[in-house]
Coordinates of C-alpha atoms and ligand atoms in Angstrom, one line a residue:
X1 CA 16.7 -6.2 15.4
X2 CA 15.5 -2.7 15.8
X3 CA 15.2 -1.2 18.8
X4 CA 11.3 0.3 18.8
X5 CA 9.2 -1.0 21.2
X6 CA 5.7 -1.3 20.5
X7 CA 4.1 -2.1 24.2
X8 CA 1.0 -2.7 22.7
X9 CA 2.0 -6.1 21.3
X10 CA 2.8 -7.4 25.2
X11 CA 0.2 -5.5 26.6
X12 CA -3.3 -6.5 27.7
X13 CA -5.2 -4.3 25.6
X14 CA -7.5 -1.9 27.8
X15 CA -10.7 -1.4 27.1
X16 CA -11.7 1.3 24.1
X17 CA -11.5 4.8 25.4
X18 CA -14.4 6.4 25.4
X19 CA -15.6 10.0 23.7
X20 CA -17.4 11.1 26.4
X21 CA -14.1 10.4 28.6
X22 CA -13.1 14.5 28.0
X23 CA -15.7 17.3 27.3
X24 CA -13.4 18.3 24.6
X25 CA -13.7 15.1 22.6
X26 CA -10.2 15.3 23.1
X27 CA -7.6 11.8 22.1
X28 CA -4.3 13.1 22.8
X29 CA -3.9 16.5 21.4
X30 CA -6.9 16.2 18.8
X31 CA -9.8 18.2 19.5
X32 CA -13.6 17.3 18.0
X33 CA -14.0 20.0 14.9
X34 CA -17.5 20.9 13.8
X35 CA -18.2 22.4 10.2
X36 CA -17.5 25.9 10.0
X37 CA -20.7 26.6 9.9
X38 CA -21.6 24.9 13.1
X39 CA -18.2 26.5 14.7
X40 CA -18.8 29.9 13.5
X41 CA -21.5 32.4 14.3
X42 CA -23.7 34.4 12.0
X43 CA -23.3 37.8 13.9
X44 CA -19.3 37.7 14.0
X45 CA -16.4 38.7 11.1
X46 CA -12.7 37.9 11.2
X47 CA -12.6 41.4 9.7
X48 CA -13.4 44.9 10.3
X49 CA -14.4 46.7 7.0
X50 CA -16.2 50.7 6.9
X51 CA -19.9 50.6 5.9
X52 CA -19.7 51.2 2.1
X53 CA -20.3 54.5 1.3
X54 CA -24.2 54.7 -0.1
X55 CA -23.8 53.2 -3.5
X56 CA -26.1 53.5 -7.0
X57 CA -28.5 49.8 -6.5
X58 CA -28.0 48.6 -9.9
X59 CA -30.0 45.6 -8.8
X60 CA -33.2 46.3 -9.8
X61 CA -34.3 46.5 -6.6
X62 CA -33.6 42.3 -6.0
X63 CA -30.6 43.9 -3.7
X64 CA -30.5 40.9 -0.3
X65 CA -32.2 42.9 2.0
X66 CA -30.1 40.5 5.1
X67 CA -27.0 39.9 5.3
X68 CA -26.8 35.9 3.8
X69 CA -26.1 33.3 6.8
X70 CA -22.5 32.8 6.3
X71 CA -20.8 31.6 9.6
X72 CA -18.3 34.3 10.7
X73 CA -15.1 33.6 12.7
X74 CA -11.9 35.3 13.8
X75 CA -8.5 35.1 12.5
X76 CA -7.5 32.6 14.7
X77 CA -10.6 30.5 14.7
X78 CA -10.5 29.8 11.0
X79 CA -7.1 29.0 11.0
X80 CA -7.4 26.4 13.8
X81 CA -10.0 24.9 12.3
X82 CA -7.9 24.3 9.7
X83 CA -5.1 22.8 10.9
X84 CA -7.1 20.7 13.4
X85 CA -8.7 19.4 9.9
X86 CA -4.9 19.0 8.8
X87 CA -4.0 17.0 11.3
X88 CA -6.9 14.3 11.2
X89 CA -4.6 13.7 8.1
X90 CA -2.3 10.7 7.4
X91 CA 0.1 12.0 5.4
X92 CA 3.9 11.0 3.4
X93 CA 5.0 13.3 5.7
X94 CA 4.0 11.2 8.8
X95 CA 4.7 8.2 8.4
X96 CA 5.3 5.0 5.9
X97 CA 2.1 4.9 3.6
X98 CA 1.9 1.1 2.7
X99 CA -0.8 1.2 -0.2
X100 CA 0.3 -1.2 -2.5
X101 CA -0.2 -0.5 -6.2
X102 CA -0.2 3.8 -5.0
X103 CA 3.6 4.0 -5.3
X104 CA 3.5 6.2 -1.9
X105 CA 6.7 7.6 -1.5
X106 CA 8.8 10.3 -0.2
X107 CA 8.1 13.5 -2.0
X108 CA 11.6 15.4 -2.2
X109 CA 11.4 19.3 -0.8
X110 CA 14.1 19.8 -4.0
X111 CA 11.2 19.0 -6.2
X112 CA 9.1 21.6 -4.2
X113 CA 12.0 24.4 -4.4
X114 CA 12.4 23.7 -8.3
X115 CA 8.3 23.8 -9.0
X116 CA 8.6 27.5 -7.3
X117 CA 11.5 28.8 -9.3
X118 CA 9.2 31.7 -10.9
X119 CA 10.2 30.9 -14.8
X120 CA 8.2 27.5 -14.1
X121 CA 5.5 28.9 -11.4
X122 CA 4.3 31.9 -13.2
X123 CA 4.2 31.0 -16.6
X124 CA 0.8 31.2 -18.3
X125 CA -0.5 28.5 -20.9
X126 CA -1.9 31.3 -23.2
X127 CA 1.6 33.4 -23.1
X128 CA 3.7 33.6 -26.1
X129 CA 5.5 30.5 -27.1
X130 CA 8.3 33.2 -27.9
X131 CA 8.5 33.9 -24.0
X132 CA 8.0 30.3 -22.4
X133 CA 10.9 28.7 -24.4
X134 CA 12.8 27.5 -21.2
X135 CA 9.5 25.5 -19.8
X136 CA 8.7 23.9 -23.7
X137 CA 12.6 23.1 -23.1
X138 CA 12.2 21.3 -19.9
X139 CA 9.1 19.3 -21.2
X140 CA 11.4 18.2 -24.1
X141 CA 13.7 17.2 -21.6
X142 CA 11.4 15.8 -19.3
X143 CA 10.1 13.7 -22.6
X144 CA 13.7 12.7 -23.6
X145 CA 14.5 11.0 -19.9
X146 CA 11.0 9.3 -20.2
X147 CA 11.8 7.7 -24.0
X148 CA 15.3 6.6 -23.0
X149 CA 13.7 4.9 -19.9
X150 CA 11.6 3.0 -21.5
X151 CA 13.3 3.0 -25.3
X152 CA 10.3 4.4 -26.9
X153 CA 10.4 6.6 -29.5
X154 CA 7.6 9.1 -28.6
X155 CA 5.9 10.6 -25.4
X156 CA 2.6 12.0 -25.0
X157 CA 3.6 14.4 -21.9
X158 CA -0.5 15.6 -21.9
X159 CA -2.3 13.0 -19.8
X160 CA -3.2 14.2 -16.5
X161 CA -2.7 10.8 -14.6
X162 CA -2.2 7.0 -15.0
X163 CA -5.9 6.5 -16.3
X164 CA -5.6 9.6 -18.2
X165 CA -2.7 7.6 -19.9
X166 CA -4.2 4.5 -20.3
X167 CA -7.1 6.8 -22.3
X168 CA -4.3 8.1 -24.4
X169 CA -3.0 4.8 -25.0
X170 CA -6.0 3.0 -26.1
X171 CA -7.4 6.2 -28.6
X172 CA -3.8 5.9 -30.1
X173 CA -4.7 2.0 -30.7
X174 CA -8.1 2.6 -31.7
X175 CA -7.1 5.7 -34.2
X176 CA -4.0 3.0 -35.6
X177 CA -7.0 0.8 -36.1
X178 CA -9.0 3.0 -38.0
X179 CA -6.7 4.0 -39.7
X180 CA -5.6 0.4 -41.0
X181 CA -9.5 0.2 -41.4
X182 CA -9.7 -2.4 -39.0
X183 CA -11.8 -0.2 -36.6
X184 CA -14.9 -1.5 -36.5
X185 CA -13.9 -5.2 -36.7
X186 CA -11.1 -5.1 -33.9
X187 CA -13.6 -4.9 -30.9
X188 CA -12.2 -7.2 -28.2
X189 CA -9.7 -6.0 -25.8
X190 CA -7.8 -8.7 -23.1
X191 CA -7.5 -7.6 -19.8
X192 CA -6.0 -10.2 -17.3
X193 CA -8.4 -10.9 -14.0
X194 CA -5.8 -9.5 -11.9
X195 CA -5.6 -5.7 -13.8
X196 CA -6.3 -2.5 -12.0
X197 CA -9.6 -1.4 -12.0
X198 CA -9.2 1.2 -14.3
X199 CA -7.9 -0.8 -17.0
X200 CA -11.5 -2.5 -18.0
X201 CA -12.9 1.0 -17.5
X202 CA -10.4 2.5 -19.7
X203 CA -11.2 0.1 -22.8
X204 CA -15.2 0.2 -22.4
X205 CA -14.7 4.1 -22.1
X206 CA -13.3 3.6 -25.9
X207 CA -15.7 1.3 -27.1
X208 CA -13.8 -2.0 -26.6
X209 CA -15.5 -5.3 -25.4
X210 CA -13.3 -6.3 -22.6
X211 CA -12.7 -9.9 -22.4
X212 CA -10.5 -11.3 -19.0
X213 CA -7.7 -13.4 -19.4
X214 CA -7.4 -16.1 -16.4
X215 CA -5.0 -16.0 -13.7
X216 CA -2.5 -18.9 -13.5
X217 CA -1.7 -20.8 -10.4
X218 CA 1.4 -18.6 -9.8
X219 CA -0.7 -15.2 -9.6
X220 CA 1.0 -14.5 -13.7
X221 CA -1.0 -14.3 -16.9
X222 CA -2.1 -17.6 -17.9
X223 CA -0.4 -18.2 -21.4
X224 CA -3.0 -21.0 -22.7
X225 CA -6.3 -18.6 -21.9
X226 CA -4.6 -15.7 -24.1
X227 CA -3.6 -18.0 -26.6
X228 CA -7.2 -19.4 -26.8
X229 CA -8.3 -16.1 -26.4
X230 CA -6.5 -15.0 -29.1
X231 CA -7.2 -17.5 -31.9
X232 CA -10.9 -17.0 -31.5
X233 CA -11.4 -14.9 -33.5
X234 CA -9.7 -11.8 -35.5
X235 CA -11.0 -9.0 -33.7
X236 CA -8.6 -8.2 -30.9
X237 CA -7.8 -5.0 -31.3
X238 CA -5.2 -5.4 -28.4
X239 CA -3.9 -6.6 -24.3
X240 CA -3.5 -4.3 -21.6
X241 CA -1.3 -5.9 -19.2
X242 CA 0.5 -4.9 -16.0
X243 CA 4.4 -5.4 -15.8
X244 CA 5.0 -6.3 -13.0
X245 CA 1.5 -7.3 -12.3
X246 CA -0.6 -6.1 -9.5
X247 CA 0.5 -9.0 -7.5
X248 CA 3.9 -7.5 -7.3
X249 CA 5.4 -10.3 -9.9
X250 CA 7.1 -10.1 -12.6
X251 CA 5.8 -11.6 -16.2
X252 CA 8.1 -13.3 -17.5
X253 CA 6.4 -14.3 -20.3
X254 CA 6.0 -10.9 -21.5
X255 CA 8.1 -11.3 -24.7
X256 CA 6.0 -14.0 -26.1
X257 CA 3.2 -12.1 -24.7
X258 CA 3.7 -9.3 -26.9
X259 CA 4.4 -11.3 -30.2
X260 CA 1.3 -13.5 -29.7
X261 CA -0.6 -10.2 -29.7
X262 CA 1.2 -8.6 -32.6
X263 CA 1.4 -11.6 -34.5
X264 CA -2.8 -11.9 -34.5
X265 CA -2.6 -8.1 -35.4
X266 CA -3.1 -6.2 -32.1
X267 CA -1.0 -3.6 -30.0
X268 CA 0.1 -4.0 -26.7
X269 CA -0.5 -1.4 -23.6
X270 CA 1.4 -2.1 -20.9
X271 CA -0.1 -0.2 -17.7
X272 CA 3.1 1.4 -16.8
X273 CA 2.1 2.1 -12.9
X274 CA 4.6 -0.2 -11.5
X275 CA 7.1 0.9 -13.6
X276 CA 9.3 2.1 -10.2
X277 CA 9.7 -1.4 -9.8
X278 CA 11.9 -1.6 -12.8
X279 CA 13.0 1.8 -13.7
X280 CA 16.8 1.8 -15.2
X281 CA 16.7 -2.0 -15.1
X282 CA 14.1 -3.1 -17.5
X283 CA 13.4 -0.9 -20.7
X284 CA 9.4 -1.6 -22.0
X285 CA 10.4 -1.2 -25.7
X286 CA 12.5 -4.0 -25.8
X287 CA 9.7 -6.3 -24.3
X288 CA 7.3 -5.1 -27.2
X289 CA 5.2 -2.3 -25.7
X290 CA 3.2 -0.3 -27.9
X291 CA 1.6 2.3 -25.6
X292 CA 2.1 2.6 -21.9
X293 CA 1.7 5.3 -19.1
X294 CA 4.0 6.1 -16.9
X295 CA 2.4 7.4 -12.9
X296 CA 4.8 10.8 -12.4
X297 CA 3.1 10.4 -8.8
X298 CA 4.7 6.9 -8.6
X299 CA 7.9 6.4 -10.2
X300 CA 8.8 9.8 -9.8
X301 CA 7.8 11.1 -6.7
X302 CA 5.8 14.2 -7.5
X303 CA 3.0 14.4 -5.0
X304 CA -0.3 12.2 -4.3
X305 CA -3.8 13.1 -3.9
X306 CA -4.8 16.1 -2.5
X307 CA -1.5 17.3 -2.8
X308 CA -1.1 16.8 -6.6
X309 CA -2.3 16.8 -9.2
X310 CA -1.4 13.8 -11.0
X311 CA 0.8 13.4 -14.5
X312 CA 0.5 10.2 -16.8
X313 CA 3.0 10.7 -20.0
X314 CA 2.1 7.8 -21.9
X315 CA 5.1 6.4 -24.3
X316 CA 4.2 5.6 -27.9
X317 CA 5.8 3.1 -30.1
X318 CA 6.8 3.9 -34.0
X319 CA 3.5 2.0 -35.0
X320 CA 1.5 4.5 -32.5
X321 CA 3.6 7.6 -32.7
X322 CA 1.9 9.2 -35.0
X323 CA -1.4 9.1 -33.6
X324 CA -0.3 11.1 -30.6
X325 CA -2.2 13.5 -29.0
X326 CA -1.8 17.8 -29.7
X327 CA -0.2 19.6 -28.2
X328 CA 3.5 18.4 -28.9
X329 CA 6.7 20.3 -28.8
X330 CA 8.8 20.3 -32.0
X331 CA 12.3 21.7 -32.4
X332 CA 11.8 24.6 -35.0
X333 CA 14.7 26.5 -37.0
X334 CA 13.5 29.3 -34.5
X335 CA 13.5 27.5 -31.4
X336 CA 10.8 25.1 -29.4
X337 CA 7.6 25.2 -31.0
X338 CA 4.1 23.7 -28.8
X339 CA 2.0 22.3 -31.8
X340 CA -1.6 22.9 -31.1
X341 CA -4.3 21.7 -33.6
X342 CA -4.4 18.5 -35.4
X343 CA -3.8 18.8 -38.6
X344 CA -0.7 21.3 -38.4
X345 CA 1.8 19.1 -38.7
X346 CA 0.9 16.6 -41.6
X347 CA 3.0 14.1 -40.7
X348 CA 0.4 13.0 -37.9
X349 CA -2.3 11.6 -37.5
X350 CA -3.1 12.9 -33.8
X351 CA -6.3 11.4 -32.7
X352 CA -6.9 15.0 -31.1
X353 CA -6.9 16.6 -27.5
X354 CA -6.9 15.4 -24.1
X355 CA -7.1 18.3 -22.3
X356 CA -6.6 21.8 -22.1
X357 CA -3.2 23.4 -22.2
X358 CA -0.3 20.6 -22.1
X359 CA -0.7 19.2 -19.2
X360 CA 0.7 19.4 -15.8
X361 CA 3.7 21.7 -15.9
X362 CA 4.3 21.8 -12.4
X363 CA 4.7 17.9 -11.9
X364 CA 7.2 17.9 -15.1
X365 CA 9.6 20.1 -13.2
X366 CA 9.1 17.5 -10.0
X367 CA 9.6 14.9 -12.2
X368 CA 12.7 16.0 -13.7
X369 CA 14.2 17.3 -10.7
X370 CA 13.9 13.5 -9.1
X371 CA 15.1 12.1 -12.5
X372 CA 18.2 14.6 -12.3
X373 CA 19.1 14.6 -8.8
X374 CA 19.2 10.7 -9.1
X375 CA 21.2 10.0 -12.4
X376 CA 20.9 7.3 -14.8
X377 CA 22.4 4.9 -11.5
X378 CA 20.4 6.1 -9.1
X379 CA 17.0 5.8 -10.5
X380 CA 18.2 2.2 -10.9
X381 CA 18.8 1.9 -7.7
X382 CA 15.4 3.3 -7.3
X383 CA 14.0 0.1 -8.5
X384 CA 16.4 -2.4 -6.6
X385 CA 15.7 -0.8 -3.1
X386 CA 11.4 -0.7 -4.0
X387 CA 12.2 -4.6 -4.4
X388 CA 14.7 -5.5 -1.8
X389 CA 12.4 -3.5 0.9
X390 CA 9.2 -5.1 -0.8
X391 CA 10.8 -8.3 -0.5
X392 CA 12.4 -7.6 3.6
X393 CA 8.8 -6.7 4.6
X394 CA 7.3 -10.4 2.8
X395 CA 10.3 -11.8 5.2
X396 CA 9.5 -10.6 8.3
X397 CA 5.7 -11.0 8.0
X398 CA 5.8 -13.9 6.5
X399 CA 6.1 -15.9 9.8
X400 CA 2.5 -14.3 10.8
X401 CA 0.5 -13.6 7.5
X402 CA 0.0 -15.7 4.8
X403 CA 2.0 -14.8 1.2
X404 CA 0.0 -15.2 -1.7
X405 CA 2.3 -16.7 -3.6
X406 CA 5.8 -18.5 -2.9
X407 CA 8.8 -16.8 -3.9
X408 CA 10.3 -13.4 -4.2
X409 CA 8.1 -10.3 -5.2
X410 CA 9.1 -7.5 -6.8
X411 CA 8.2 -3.8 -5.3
X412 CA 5.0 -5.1 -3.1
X413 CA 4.2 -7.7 -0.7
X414 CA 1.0 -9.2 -1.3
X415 CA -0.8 -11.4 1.6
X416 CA -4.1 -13.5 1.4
X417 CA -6.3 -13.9 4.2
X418 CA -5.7 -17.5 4.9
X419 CA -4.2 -16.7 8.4
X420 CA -8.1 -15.2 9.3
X421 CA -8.5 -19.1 8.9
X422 CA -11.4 -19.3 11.7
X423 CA -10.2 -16.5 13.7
X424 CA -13.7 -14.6 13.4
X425 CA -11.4 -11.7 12.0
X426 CA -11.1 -10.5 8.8
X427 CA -8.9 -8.4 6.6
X428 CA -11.0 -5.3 7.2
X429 CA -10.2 -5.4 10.8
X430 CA -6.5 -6.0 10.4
X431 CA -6.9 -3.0 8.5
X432 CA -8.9 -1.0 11.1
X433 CA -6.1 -2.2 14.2
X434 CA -2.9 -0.8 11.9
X435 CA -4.8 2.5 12.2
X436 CA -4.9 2.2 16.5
X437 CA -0.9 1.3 15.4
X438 CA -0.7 4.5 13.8
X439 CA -0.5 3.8 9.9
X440 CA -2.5 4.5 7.0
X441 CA -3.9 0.9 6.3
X442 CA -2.5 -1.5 3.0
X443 CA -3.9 -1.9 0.0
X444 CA -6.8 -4.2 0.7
X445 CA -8.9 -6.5 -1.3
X446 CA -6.6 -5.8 -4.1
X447 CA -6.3 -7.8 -6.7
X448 CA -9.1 -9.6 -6.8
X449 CA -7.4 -12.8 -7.5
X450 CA -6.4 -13.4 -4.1
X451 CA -8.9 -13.8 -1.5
X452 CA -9.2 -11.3 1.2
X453 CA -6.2 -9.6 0.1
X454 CA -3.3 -7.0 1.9
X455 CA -0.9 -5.4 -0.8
X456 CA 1.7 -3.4 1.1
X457 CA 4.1 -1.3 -0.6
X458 CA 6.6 0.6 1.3
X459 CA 8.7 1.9 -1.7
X460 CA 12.4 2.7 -2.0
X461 CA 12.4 5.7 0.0
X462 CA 11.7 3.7 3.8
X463 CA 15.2 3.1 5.8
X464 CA 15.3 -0.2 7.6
X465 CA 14.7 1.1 11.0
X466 CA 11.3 2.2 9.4
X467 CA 10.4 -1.3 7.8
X468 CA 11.0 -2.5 11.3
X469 CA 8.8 -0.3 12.9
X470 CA 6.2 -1.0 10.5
X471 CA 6.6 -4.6 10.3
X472 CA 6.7 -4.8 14.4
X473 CA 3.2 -2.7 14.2
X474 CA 1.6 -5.0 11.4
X475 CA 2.9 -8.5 13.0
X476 CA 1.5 -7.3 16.4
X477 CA -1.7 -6.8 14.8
X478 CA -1.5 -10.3 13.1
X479 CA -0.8 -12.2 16.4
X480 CA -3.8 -10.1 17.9
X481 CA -6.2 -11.7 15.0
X482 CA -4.5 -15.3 15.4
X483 CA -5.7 -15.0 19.1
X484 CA -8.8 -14.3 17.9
X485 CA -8.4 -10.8 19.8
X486 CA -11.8 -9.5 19.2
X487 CA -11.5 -6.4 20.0
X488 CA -10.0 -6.2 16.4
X489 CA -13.6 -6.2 15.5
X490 CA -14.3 -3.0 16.8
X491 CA -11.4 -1.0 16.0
X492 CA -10.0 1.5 15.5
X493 CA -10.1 2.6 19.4
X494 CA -7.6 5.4 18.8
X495 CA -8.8 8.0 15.8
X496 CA -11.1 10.4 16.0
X497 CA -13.2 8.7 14.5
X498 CA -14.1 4.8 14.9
X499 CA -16.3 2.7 12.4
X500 CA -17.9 4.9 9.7
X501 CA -20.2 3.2 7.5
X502 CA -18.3 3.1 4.4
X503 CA -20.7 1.7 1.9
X504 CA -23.7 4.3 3.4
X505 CA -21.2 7.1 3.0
X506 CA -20.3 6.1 -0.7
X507 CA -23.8 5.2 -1.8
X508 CA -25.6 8.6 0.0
X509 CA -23.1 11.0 0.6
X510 CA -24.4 14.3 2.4
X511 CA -22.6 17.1 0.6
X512 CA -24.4 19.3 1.9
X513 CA -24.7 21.2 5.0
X514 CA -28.3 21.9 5.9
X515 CA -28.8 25.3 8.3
X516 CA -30.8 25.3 11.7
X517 CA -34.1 26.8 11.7
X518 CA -32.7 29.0 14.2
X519 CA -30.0 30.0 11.2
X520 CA -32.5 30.0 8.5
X521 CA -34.8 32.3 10.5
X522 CA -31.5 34.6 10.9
X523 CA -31.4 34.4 6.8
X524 CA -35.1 35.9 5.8
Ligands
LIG1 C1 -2.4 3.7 -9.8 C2 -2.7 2.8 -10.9 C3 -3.5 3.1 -12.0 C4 -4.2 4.4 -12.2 O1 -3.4 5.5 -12.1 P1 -3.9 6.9 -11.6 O2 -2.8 7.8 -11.7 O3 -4.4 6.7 -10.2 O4 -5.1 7.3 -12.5 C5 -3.6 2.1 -13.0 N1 -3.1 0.9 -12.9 C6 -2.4 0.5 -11.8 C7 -1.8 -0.8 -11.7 C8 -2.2 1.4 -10.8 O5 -1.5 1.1 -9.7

């Protein structure tokens, strides 16, 4: 057993602390921060610049004739109030991030020293392929790891992040249809219940009809519904499935999965977001993919969020491949050549542009790095230890939540609410008490499928004394909402702050900072 303690798991739990319990605001070492503009002041400046000397108005005479009411604040005053913003932060960096299907993991400072190296951090998209021949090299690296991963014959390095990918994906399917002349009859795409949001999205945003497939018993893809689905009619233009699913298991069906779809003339996209889950174990070409996007930001560590951007290279089968989006490097009797304009290469039948430029540079020298510094047997063990700690967190917890389904899972542990049972609390709450426990919530409501649901992912890169702590911190939480510990209701008691009305916040968010009179007055 480890050896962290969590007291709060013996201990009576004290009543909320209040706000108004320090003048600062003050829980622990967190001070309340106000906007800039309510922090600074209108008659201060962090700097100290001579009058300009009397220049020619080339205004027109609509010159301010006030200064405009931008707070001012010193040197050290902005930069607190930065950091004091940094640290309302739950970061990698912190702590164990368990958002299941996110793929939160460790972010390797070699990746970070390697993105710098200058000949990757100062090139410019518009300079001279003649002088950027060392990054189009890495790219075709990056793009040969990727194909032997999966054993696919082309990559799409372009997308900008795993729906970005799926986008690529499904033009690629819908230009192969056109193509055959089976575009405007091929309408209906099948998306199982369980599929990421963004999947649906991604087919309407091409002009598909999406039609769900059913969920079996055991959280899979139920085979009878896609068969029925599929002999409907012949306008399937294709399935976009999840391998392993978002309820962490495995389809292992997938096979005849992808040769029911093919044989009633579709093309199979296989969302590729879980792919860390199988990297160097399973490759997606020999299960039949056609099209599927791999999450840089997942299987391959390069930053989340705020500190991305995401990257989504999307693998292409032969029947896809030519479709691919521009730009694409080619190997050229004078070196590595970025082709930029449909059309150049005659060969192909791009469907056209995703974006501007290429794509994320930056993550591609990440990405390799991680690939390189692994190996071919480490990024397999990549995948074993995503599923073996996956698997030890369904162990331990199991005794106080409620598994979805029986059996092992593969890189996340997915519970239902079922141990709520009459408890008064819900999976919200056991959501809001992990926070007072110091962790970024799970994953919750997530698939759909499963009622009330917590996906927790720790990802390969926790040690066990980690898991431990986490588990301790979750189970504690559990046994607080089996005693029907109300205070659950209310929390969390600890962050800065408490309950913020979520749905309010998303459906009428102020944006906007609106000045005092006072400040306004200060303005004319
Ligand atoms: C993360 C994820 C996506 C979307 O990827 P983004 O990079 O966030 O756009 C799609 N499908 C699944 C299953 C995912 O987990």
């Amino acid at each position: 057993m480890n050896t962290f303690k969590n007291d709060r798991a013996t201990r009576p739990h004290d009543a909320a602390p209040d706000a108004a319990s320090s003048v600062s605001g003050s829980r622990g070492l967190l001070q309340a921060e106000g906007l800039l503009f309510e922090i600074g002041s209108l008659d201060k400046t962090g700097v100290d610049l001579p009058a300009p000397a009397g220049s020619k108005d080339r205004l027109g005479g609509v010159a301010r004739s006030a200064p405009p009411a931008l707070p001012g604040l010193s040197e050290p005053e902005a930069i607190r109030h930065y950091v004091r913003l940094s640290q309302r932060n739950y970061a990698i960096d912190l702590g164990l991030f368990p958002l299941g299907s996110c793929t939160m993991k460790h972010n390797p400072r070699l990746n970070e020293r390697m993105a710098r190296l200058p000949g990757f951090a100062d090139v410019h998209p518009l300079q001279p392929q003649s002088t950027v021949q060392g990054a189009l090299e890495l790219m075709t690296e990056l793009a040969d790891w990727l194909m032997k991963l999966t054993n696919m014959p082309a990559v799409a390095l372009s997308p900008k992040a795993g729906a970005h990918g799926e986008l690529c994906g499904m033009l690629a399917i819908r230009a192969a249809l056109y193509a055959k002349g089976e575009g405007e009859t091929r309408r209906r795409v099948l998306v199982p219940k369980s599929a990421h949001g963004t999947n649906p999205a991604t087919a309407a945003q091409c002009g598909f009809i999406v039609d769900e497939i059913e969920a079996a018993a055991d959280g899979r893809v139920d085979l009878e519904d896609l068969k029925a689905k599929l002999s409907r009619s012949d306008d399937v233009a294709g399935v976009m499935l999840t391998n392993p699913n978002t309820c962490g298991l495995f389809e292992r069906d997938i096979r005849i999965i992808a040769d029911l779809i093919h044989d009633a003339g579709g093309y199979f996209y296989c969302d590729g977001a879980n792919f860390n889950a199988i990297v160097g174990r399973v490759r997606p070409g020999d299960l039949g993919v056609d099209a599927m996007h791999i999450n840089l930001h997942k299987t391959f560590s390069t930053p989340h969020g705020g500190g991305g951007p995401g990257s989504g290279p999307t693998v292409l089968s032969d029947a896809l491949a030519p479709f691919a989006p521009v730009p694409f490097v080619i190997s050229t009797a004078e070196g590595l050549r970025l082709v930029e304009h449909v059309g150049e290469d005659e060969a192909r039948q791009s469907f056209g542009r995703l974006c501007a430029f290429h794509g994320q540079m930056g993550m591609y020298v990440r990405a390799l790095t991680y690939m390189l510094s692994h190996g071919a047997d480490g990024l397999k063990q990549v995948a074993e230890d995503a599923v073996l700690n996956a698997n030890y967190l369904q162990a331990r917890l199991s005794a106080v939540m409620s598994p979805a389904f029986p059996g092992y899972c593969m890189h996340e542990a997915l519970f239902s609410d079922a141990f709520l049972k009459d408890t008064g609390i819900e999976t919200l709450d056991i959501a809001k008490g992990l926070i007072d426990e110091g962790y970024h919530p799970m994953t919750m409501y997530f698939p759909l499928v499963v009622h009330g649901a917590m996906l927790i992912e720790p990802t390969e890169t926790e040690s066990k004394a980690e898991l431990d702590r986490f588990a301790d911190a979750l189970a504690s939480v559990a046994n607080r909402a089996r005693a029907k510990d109300q205070t659950l209701k209310t929390a969390p008691h600890h962050a800065p702050a408490r309950r913020l009305d979520e749905t309010r916040a998303a459906r009428n968010p102020v944006l906007r900072w609106t000045p005092s009179a006072e400040a306004l007055k200060a303005a004319e």
